[in-house]
């Protein structure tokens, strides 16, 4: 594994928003897809859930769900900028992802966001396009976790809710690990029951190394443990949804080399997950990331569990292996960080330590 050094001497510190506390204001806006009429009851339930937790909640104007996006790109960017720079707003949580969050980036006033006191931005899927860009360009930590419409679900131990980790002070650490079960297929119908708050976790599973001989594998794989059977990796977390963050490769919004040089001399732990595209498409996205240098500073790569389809004779695991199998770093599969519930809370920019033994796996994040 590459040696990135033991410390952060000379690195520019990441900036963490203040801990979220009851009474704080949380803003809801949709920088990608809005909420259609048949899911407004779910939106209302989620807002009430936050209010029952003691938070003040403000709804933005960009929530319309009649089209692919909630509003024109400039309007979505203006509202997101306003919320991220408003000192009375402690966190911004979109209802969910969508398809075209990338349209917001040319209009987002990142200089104003960087000059303001940091505000938590939370979500996954298409929202991760904005999370990653915000952290890489401003050095402000963001949260890859539940979207608003997922927030009422009770997160099983040893995973953590975004509401819990954003309540921690700067300098704190928290540890998560694999969920014992996940949902193999299907989704809850929020139209039929907008108040559902218990995941259906019906299938056992855990995280695996790409090279693990107990799972189907061919070719050259990575991530071998040390002679004692323990694998360890350390680095700053950064990542998101493969299909959406790959649009940032080769742009100032997705320059992981510059991010590592400024904030992470110890290296990176890159996490990625496939939302739904078939395996050959995922391989192309991953190759775009690799050719753009996304793994040059990686000390480990975490790949989320996915239900995305295989291609004819080419599986999702083949896609990972074709791009990452030659890397001399651990590649961990089936991580709880994407479109298959439940969801880890991952802080973009946090210093993370991954430890895997024959009996346990932990991921500890330090807000430093």
Short mmCIF file of C-alpha atoms in Angstrom, two decimals:
data_model
loop_
_atom_site.label_atom_id
_atom_site.label_comp_id
_atom_site.label_asym_id
_atom_site.label_seq_id
_atom_site.Cartn_x
_atom_site.Cartn_y
_atom_site.Cartn_z
CA UNK A 1 0.00 0.00 0.00
CA UNK A 2 1.38 3.47 -0.77
CA UNK A 3 2.93 5.28 2.20
CA UNK A 4 1.34 8.72 2.46
CA UNK A 5 3.00 9.65 5.74
CA UNK A 6 1.74 9.48 9.27
CA UNK A 7 0.64 13.04 9.89
CA UNK A 8 -0.98 16.09 8.36
CA UNK A 9 1.95 18.50 8.69
CA UNK A 10 1.45 21.34 6.24
CA UNK A 11 -2.10 20.31 5.31
CA UNK A 12 -4.89 22.87 5.24
CA UNK A 13 -7.42 21.75 7.90
CA UNK A 14 -10.87 20.69 6.81
CA UNK A 15 -13.65 22.92 8.07
CA UNK A 16 -16.48 21.28 10.00
CA UNK A 17 -19.83 22.97 10.59
CA UNK A 18 -20.89 23.48 14.19
CA UNK A 19 -22.58 20.49 15.84
CA UNK A 20 -26.29 20.25 15.12
CA UNK A 21 -28.38 20.80 18.26
CA UNK A 22 -32.15 20.90 18.93
CA UNK A 23 -33.46 24.33 18.09
CA UNK A 24 -31.21 24.66 15.04
CA UNK A 25 -32.79 25.39 11.68
CA UNK A 26 -32.67 22.81 8.88
CA UNK A 27 -33.44 23.92 5.32
CA UNK A 28 -35.11 21.71 2.71
CA UNK A 29 -34.43 22.35 -0.98
CA UNK A 30 -34.19 20.15 -4.05
CA UNK A 31 -31.09 21.03 -6.10
CA UNK A 32 -31.95 18.14 -8.42
CA UNK A 33 -35.38 16.45 -8.51
CA UNK A 34 -38.38 17.84 -6.67
CA UNK A 35 -41.20 16.01 -4.90
CA UNK A 36 -44.30 14.98 -6.89
CA UNK A 37 -47.78 15.42 -5.46
CA UNK A 38 -48.23 11.77 -4.51
CA UNK A 39 -45.13 11.93 -2.29
CA UNK A 40 -45.92 15.22 -0.56
CA UNK A 41 -47.40 13.31 2.40
CA UNK A 42 -44.01 11.60 2.85
CA UNK A 43 -42.27 14.98 2.66
CA UNK A 44 -44.65 16.35 5.30
CA UNK A 45 -44.01 13.34 7.55
CA UNK A 46 -40.24 13.78 7.26
CA UNK A 47 -40.49 17.47 8.10
CA UNK A 48 -42.59 16.63 11.14
CA UNK A 49 -40.03 13.99 12.12
CA UNK A 50 -37.32 16.67 12.23
CA UNK A 51 -39.58 18.99 14.17
CA UNK A 52 -40.32 16.27 16.71
CA UNK A 53 -36.56 15.91 17.13
CA UNK A 54 -36.54 19.56 18.15
CA UNK A 55 -35.37 21.24 14.95
CA UNK A 56 -36.81 24.27 13.21
CA UNK A 57 -37.46 23.44 9.55
CA UNK A 58 -37.74 25.84 6.63
CA UNK A 59 -38.94 24.75 3.18
CA UNK A 60 -37.41 26.33 0.11
CA UNK A 61 -39.13 27.29 -3.12
CA UNK A 62 -37.29 24.72 -5.24
CA UNK A 63 -39.32 21.60 -4.48
CA UNK A 64 -41.62 21.26 -7.48
CA UNK A 65 -41.87 17.65 -8.65
CA UNK A 66 -43.73 17.99 -11.93
CA UNK A 67 -40.59 17.74 -14.06
CA UNK A 68 -37.10 16.24 -14.06
CA UNK A 69 -35.78 19.10 -11.92
CA UNK A 70 -37.39 21.25 -9.25
CA UNK A 71 -36.60 24.61 -10.91
CA UNK A 72 -34.22 26.14 -13.47
CA UNK A 73 -30.55 25.56 -12.67
CA UNK A 74 -29.86 29.19 -11.73
CA UNK A 75 -32.80 29.24 -9.33
CA UNK A 76 -31.74 25.97 -7.69
CA UNK A 77 -28.20 27.26 -7.31
CA UNK A 78 -29.34 30.58 -5.88
CA UNK A 79 -31.50 28.89 -3.25
CA UNK A 80 -28.79 26.42 -2.28
CA UNK A 81 -26.22 29.23 -2.07
CA UNK A 82 -28.59 31.28 0.08
CA UNK A 83 -29.15 28.43 2.50
CA UNK A 84 -25.45 27.51 2.71
CA UNK A 85 -24.48 31.11 3.47
CA UNK A 86 -27.35 31.97 5.84
CA UNK A 87 -25.96 32.03 9.41
CA UNK A 88 -29.36 30.96 10.76
CA UNK A 89 -29.27 27.67 8.78
CA UNK A 90 -27.34 24.81 10.40
CA UNK A 91 -27.98 22.08 7.80
CA UNK A 92 -29.39 21.66 4.28
CA UNK A 93 -31.02 18.34 3.39
CA UNK A 94 -32.50 17.68 -0.07
CA UNK A 95 -35.53 15.37 -0.25
CA UNK A 96 -33.57 12.95 -2.46
CA UNK A 97 -31.30 12.91 -5.49
CA UNK A 98 -32.35 12.97 -9.13
CA UNK A 99 -30.51 13.30 -12.42
CA UNK A 100 -29.17 16.80 -13.04
CA UNK A 101 -27.62 18.26 -9.90
CA UNK A 102 -24.53 18.91 -12.04
CA UNK A 103 -26.45 21.78 -13.71
CA UNK A 104 -26.24 23.68 -10.43
CA UNK A 105 -22.44 23.79 -10.22
CA UNK A 106 -21.72 26.55 -12.79
CA UNK A 107 -24.21 28.80 -10.98
CA UNK A 108 -23.30 27.98 -7.37
CA UNK A 109 -21.45 30.82 -5.63
CA UNK A 110 -18.68 28.73 -4.09
CA UNK A 111 -16.69 31.81 -3.11
CA UNK A 112 -19.58 33.00 -0.97
CA UNK A 113 -20.02 29.52 0.49
CA UNK A 114 -16.31 29.29 1.34
CA UNK A 115 -16.38 32.73 2.98
CA UNK A 116 -19.39 31.90 5.17
CA UNK A 117 -19.47 29.87 8.35
CA UNK A 118 -19.78 26.21 7.28
CA UNK A 119 -23.22 24.61 7.02
CA UNK A 120 -23.89 20.87 6.84
CA UNK A 121 -25.00 19.58 3.43
CA UNK A 122 -26.41 16.06 3.57
CA UNK A 123 -27.60 13.39 1.13
CA UNK A 124 -26.61 10.73 -1.38
CA UNK A 125 -27.30 9.65 -4.98
CA UNK A 126 -27.30 12.73 -7.26
CA UNK A 127 -26.81 14.95 -4.21
CA UNK A 128 -23.33 13.42 -3.89
CA UNK A 129 -22.34 15.40 -7.00
CA UNK A 130 -22.72 18.56 -4.92
CA UNK A 131 -21.32 17.07 -1.71
CA UNK A 132 -18.06 16.08 -3.38
CA UNK A 133 -17.71 19.34 -5.29
CA UNK A 134 -18.34 21.40 -2.17
CA UNK A 135 -15.73 19.54 -0.12
CA UNK A 136 -13.04 19.47 -2.82
CA UNK A 137 -13.37 23.16 -3.73
CA UNK A 138 -14.02 24.77 -0.33
CA UNK A 139 -12.57 22.29 2.17
CA UNK A 140 -15.91 22.14 4.01
CA UNK A 141 -16.96 18.70 5.26
CA UNK A 142 -20.22 17.28 3.91
CA UNK A 143 -22.27 14.19 4.81
CA UNK A 144 -22.97 11.26 2.50
CA UNK A 145 -25.92 9.77 4.38
CA UNK A 146 -29.68 9.53 4.24
CA UNK A 147 -31.66 11.96 2.13
CA UNK A 148 -34.58 13.70 3.82
CA UNK A 149 -37.17 11.14 2.72
CA UNK A 150 -35.02 8.37 4.26
CA UNK A 151 -34.32 10.24 7.50
CA UNK A 152 -37.18 8.83 9.63
CA UNK A 153 -35.90 5.26 9.18
CA UNK A 154 -34.27 3.83 12.28
CA UNK A 155 -30.66 3.12 11.37
CA UNK A 156 -29.45 -0.25 12.72
CA UNK A 157 -26.30 -0.53 14.80
CA UNK A 158 -23.39 -0.31 14.10
CA UNK A 159 -24.40 2.26 11.49
CA UNK A 160 -25.26 5.85 12.41
CA UNK A 161 -27.80 8.43 11.27
CA UNK A 162 -26.66 11.73 9.80
CA UNK A 163 -28.54 13.43 12.63
CA UNK A 164 -26.28 11.66 15.13
CA UNK A 165 -22.93 12.30 13.47
CA UNK A 166 -23.64 15.97 12.72
CA UNK A 167 -24.31 16.46 16.43
CA UNK A 168 -20.69 15.53 17.24
CA UNK A 169 -18.16 18.29 17.95
CA UNK A 170 -15.11 18.91 15.82
CA UNK A 171 -12.35 16.63 17.06
CA UNK A 172 -14.74 13.79 17.93
CA UNK A 173 -14.54 10.29 16.46
CA UNK A 174 -17.19 7.67 15.77
CA UNK A 175 -17.04 4.06 14.63
CA UNK A 176 -19.37 2.17 12.32
CA UNK A 177 -19.25 -1.22 10.63
CA UNK A 178 -21.20 -3.51 8.32
CA UNK A 179 -24.90 -3.98 8.84
CA UNK A 180 -25.77 -7.60 9.51
CA UNK A 181 -28.68 -7.43 7.02
CA UNK A 182 -29.77 -5.41 4.01
CA UNK A 183 -32.78 -5.28 1.71
CA UNK A 184 -32.32 -7.57 -1.28
CA UNK A 185 -35.07 -6.17 -3.51
CA UNK A 186 -37.90 -3.68 -3.67
CA UNK A 187 -38.69 -0.42 -1.95
CA UNK A 188 -41.31 0.77 0.51
CA UNK A 189 -44.35 2.40 -1.07
CA UNK A 190 -44.42 5.83 0.54
CA UNK A 191 -47.60 6.54 -1.39
CA UNK A 192 -49.36 3.74 0.49
CA UNK A 193 -47.74 4.47 3.86
CA UNK A 194 -45.98 7.82 4.09
CA UNK A 195 -45.10 7.20 7.75
CA UNK A 196 -43.01 4.02 7.40
CA UNK A 197 -39.88 4.26 9.56
CA UNK A 198 -38.62 0.67 9.83
CA UNK A 199 -36.38 -0.76 7.14
CA UNK A 200 -37.17 -4.17 5.69
CA UNK A 201 -33.75 -5.79 6.08
CA UNK A 202 -34.30 -9.34 4.92
CA UNK A 203 -30.92 -10.59 3.66
CA UNK A 204 -27.72 -11.26 5.61
CA UNK A 205 -24.45 -9.94 4.27
CA UNK A 206 -21.23 -8.15 5.10
CA UNK A 207 -18.30 -6.39 3.43
CA UNK A 208 -15.83 -8.39 1.35
CA UNK A 209 -12.41 -7.84 -0.11
CA UNK A 210 -12.25 -8.03 -3.88
CA UNK A 211 -9.54 -10.70 -3.67
CA UNK A 212 -11.52 -12.88 -1.17
CA UNK A 213 -11.24 -16.48 -2.43
CA UNK A 214 -14.55 -17.42 -0.78
CA UNK A 215 -16.37 -15.29 -3.37
CA UNK A 216 -16.37 -15.70 -7.14
CA UNK A 217 -13.28 -13.95 -8.45
CA UNK A 218 -10.89 -14.22 -11.38
CA UNK A 219 -7.95 -12.20 -12.53
CA UNK A 220 -5.64 -10.01 -10.48
CA UNK A 221 -7.30 -8.69 -7.33
CA UNK A 222 -6.19 -6.25 -4.65
CA UNK A 223 -6.39 -5.76 -0.93
CA UNK A 224 -4.48 -8.57 0.73
CA UNK A 225 -4.28 -8.51 4.54
CA UNK A 226 -0.98 -8.50 6.42
CA UNK A 227 0.54 -11.81 7.61
CA UNK A 228 -1.46 -11.57 10.84
CA UNK A 229 -4.69 -11.48 8.82
CA UNK A 230 -5.49 -7.83 9.59
CA UNK A 231 -6.05 -5.21 6.93
CA UNK A 232 -5.66 -1.54 7.85
CA UNK A 233 -6.04 1.58 5.74
CA UNK A 234 -6.10 5.27 6.64
CA UNK A 235 -7.03 8.36 4.67
CA UNK A 236 -9.47 11.21 4.13
CA UNK A 237 -12.90 10.06 2.94
CA UNK A 238 -14.20 11.31 -0.39
CA UNK A 239 -16.64 9.81 -2.90
CA UNK A 240 -20.23 9.42 -4.05
CA UNK A 241 -22.51 7.85 -6.64
CA UNK A 242 -20.47 6.51 -9.56
CA UNK A 243 -22.88 7.59 -12.29
CA UNK A 244 -23.10 11.20 -11.08
CA UNK A 245 -19.67 12.04 -9.63
CA UNK A 246 -17.97 10.68 -12.73
CA UNK A 247 -19.18 13.82 -14.51
CA UNK A 248 -16.77 15.76 -12.27
CA UNK A 249 -13.66 13.85 -13.37
CA UNK A 250 -11.16 16.15 -15.06
CA UNK A 251 -12.89 19.30 -13.79
CA UNK A 252 -12.00 21.66 -10.91
CA UNK A 253 -14.96 20.20 -8.99
CA UNK A 254 -13.50 16.69 -9.04
CA UNK A 255 -9.76 17.25 -8.75
CA UNK A 256 -8.91 14.66 -6.11
CA UNK A 257 -5.20 15.16 -6.65
CA UNK A 258 -5.47 18.82 -5.68
CA UNK A 259 -7.72 17.92 -2.76
CA UNK A 260 -5.21 15.37 -1.48
CA UNK A 261 -2.30 17.80 -1.88
CA UNK A 262 -4.10 20.53 0.07
CA UNK A 263 -5.95 18.54 2.72
CA UNK A 264 -4.80 14.92 2.78
CA UNK A 265 -1.04 14.25 2.69
CA UNK A 266 -1.87 10.94 4.44
CA UNK A 267 -3.88 9.89 1.35
CA UNK A 268 -7.52 9.16 0.64
CA UNK A 269 -10.13 6.49 1.19
CA UNK A 270 -12.33 6.74 -1.89
CA UNK A 271 -15.88 5.36 -1.65
CA UNK A 272 -18.14 4.80 -4.66
CA UNK A 273 -21.47 3.12 -5.33
CA UNK A 274 -23.47 2.21 -8.42
CA UNK A 275 -26.98 3.61 -8.41
CA UNK A 276 -28.56 1.61 -11.20
CA UNK A 277 -26.69 1.51 -14.50
CA UNK A 278 -25.62 -1.80 -15.99
CA UNK A 279 -22.16 -3.21 -15.44
CA UNK A 280 -20.49 -2.13 -18.70
CA UNK A 281 -21.64 1.43 -18.13
CA UNK A 282 -20.32 1.35 -14.57
CA UNK A 283 -16.96 0.12 -15.89
CA UNK A 284 -16.79 3.07 -18.29
CA UNK A 285 -17.58 5.53 -15.47
CA UNK A 286 -14.91 3.96 -13.29
CA UNK A 287 -12.35 4.10 -16.09
CA UNK A 288 -13.09 7.81 -16.45
CA UNK A 289 -12.33 8.23 -12.75
CA UNK A 290 -9.18 6.13 -12.93
CA UNK A 291 -7.83 7.97 -15.98
CA UNK A 292 -8.53 11.26 -14.19
CA UNK A 293 -6.30 10.12 -11.33
CA UNK A 294 -8.97 9.48 -8.70
CA UNK A 295 -7.18 6.44 -7.27
CA UNK A 296 -3.59 7.72 -7.39
CA UNK A 297 -3.80 8.97 -3.80
CA UNK A 298 -6.09 6.20 -2.52
CA UNK A 299 -5.03 3.97 0.36
CA UNK A 300 -8.29 2.00 0.00
CA UNK A 301 -11.41 1.99 -2.17
CA UNK A 302 -14.83 1.20 -0.74
CA UNK A 303 -17.51 0.01 -3.18
CA UNK A 304 -21.15 0.13 -2.12
CA UNK A 305 -23.55 -2.76 -2.28
CA UNK A 306 -25.68 -2.46 -5.42
CA UNK A 307 -28.71 -3.89 -7.14
CA UNK A 308 -27.61 -2.43 -10.47
CA UNK A 309 -27.94 -4.98 -13.28
CA UNK A 310 -25.19 -7.03 -14.84
CA UNK A 311 -24.47 -6.86 -18.55
CA UNK A 312 -24.51 -9.94 -20.75
CA UNK A 313 -21.66 -12.07 -19.40
CA UNK A 314 -20.20 -9.14 -17.45
CA UNK A 315 -21.15 -8.60 -13.81
CA UNK A 316 -20.97 -5.59 -11.53
CA UNK A 317 -18.05 -7.30 -9.81
CA UNK A 318 -16.37 -7.74 -13.19
CA UNK A 319 -16.74 -3.98 -13.68
CA UNK A 320 -14.96 -3.30 -10.40
CA UNK A 321 -12.27 -5.86 -11.12
CA UNK A 322 -11.60 -4.58 -14.63
CA UNK A 323 -10.79 -1.10 -13.35
CA UNK A 324 -9.57 -1.55 -9.78
CA UNK A 325 -8.21 -5.09 -9.73
CA UNK A 326 -4.68 -3.96 -10.58
CA UNK A 327 -4.51 -1.34 -7.84
CA UNK A 328 -2.10 -2.11 -5.02
CA UNK A 329 -4.62 -1.01 -2.39
CA UNK A 330 -7.52 -2.77 -0.63
CA UNK A 331 -10.79 -2.76 -2.56
CA UNK A 332 -13.74 -3.48 -0.26
CA UNK A 333 -17.09 -4.58 -1.73
CA UNK A 334 -20.71 -4.52 -0.51
CA UNK A 335 -20.23 -1.51 1.76
CA UNK A 336 -23.48 0.00 3.14
CA UNK A 337 -23.13 3.35 1.39
CA UNK A 338 -25.58 3.65 -1.45
CA UNK A 339 -28.94 2.82 -2.93
CA UNK A 340 -29.38 -0.42 -0.97
CA UNK A 341 -30.53 0.26 2.61
CA UNK A 342 -29.32 0.73 5.28
CA UNK A 343 -26.88 3.63 4.93
CA UNK A 344 -23.61 4.51 6.62
CA UNK A 345 -22.98 8.13 7.49
CA UNK A 346 -19.73 9.07 5.69
CA UNK A 347 -18.18 12.50 6.24
CA UNK A 348 -16.41 13.79 3.15
CA UNK A 349 -13.08 15.05 4.44
CA UNK A 350 -13.02 13.09 7.70
CA UNK A 351 -9.85 11.19 8.54
CA UNK A 352 -10.92 7.55 8.42
CA UNK A 353 -9.37 4.31 9.62
CA UNK A 354 -10.52 1.02 8.13
CA UNK A 355 -9.71 -2.20 9.98
CA UNK A 356 -10.71 -5.66 8.75
CA UNK A 357 -9.94 -8.93 10.53
CA UNK A 358 -11.35 -12.41 10.16
CA UNK A 359 -13.91 -11.62 12.87
CA UNK A 360 -14.73 -7.93 12.62
CA UNK A 361 -14.70 -4.85 10.42
CA UNK A 362 -14.74 -1.24 11.60
CA UNK A 363 -14.61 2.17 9.97
CA UNK A 364 -13.69 4.96 12.38
CA UNK A 365 -14.01 8.59 11.33
CA UNK A 366 -12.20 11.47 13.04
CA UNK A 367 -13.65 14.95 12.63
CA UNK A 368 -10.26 16.64 12.53
#
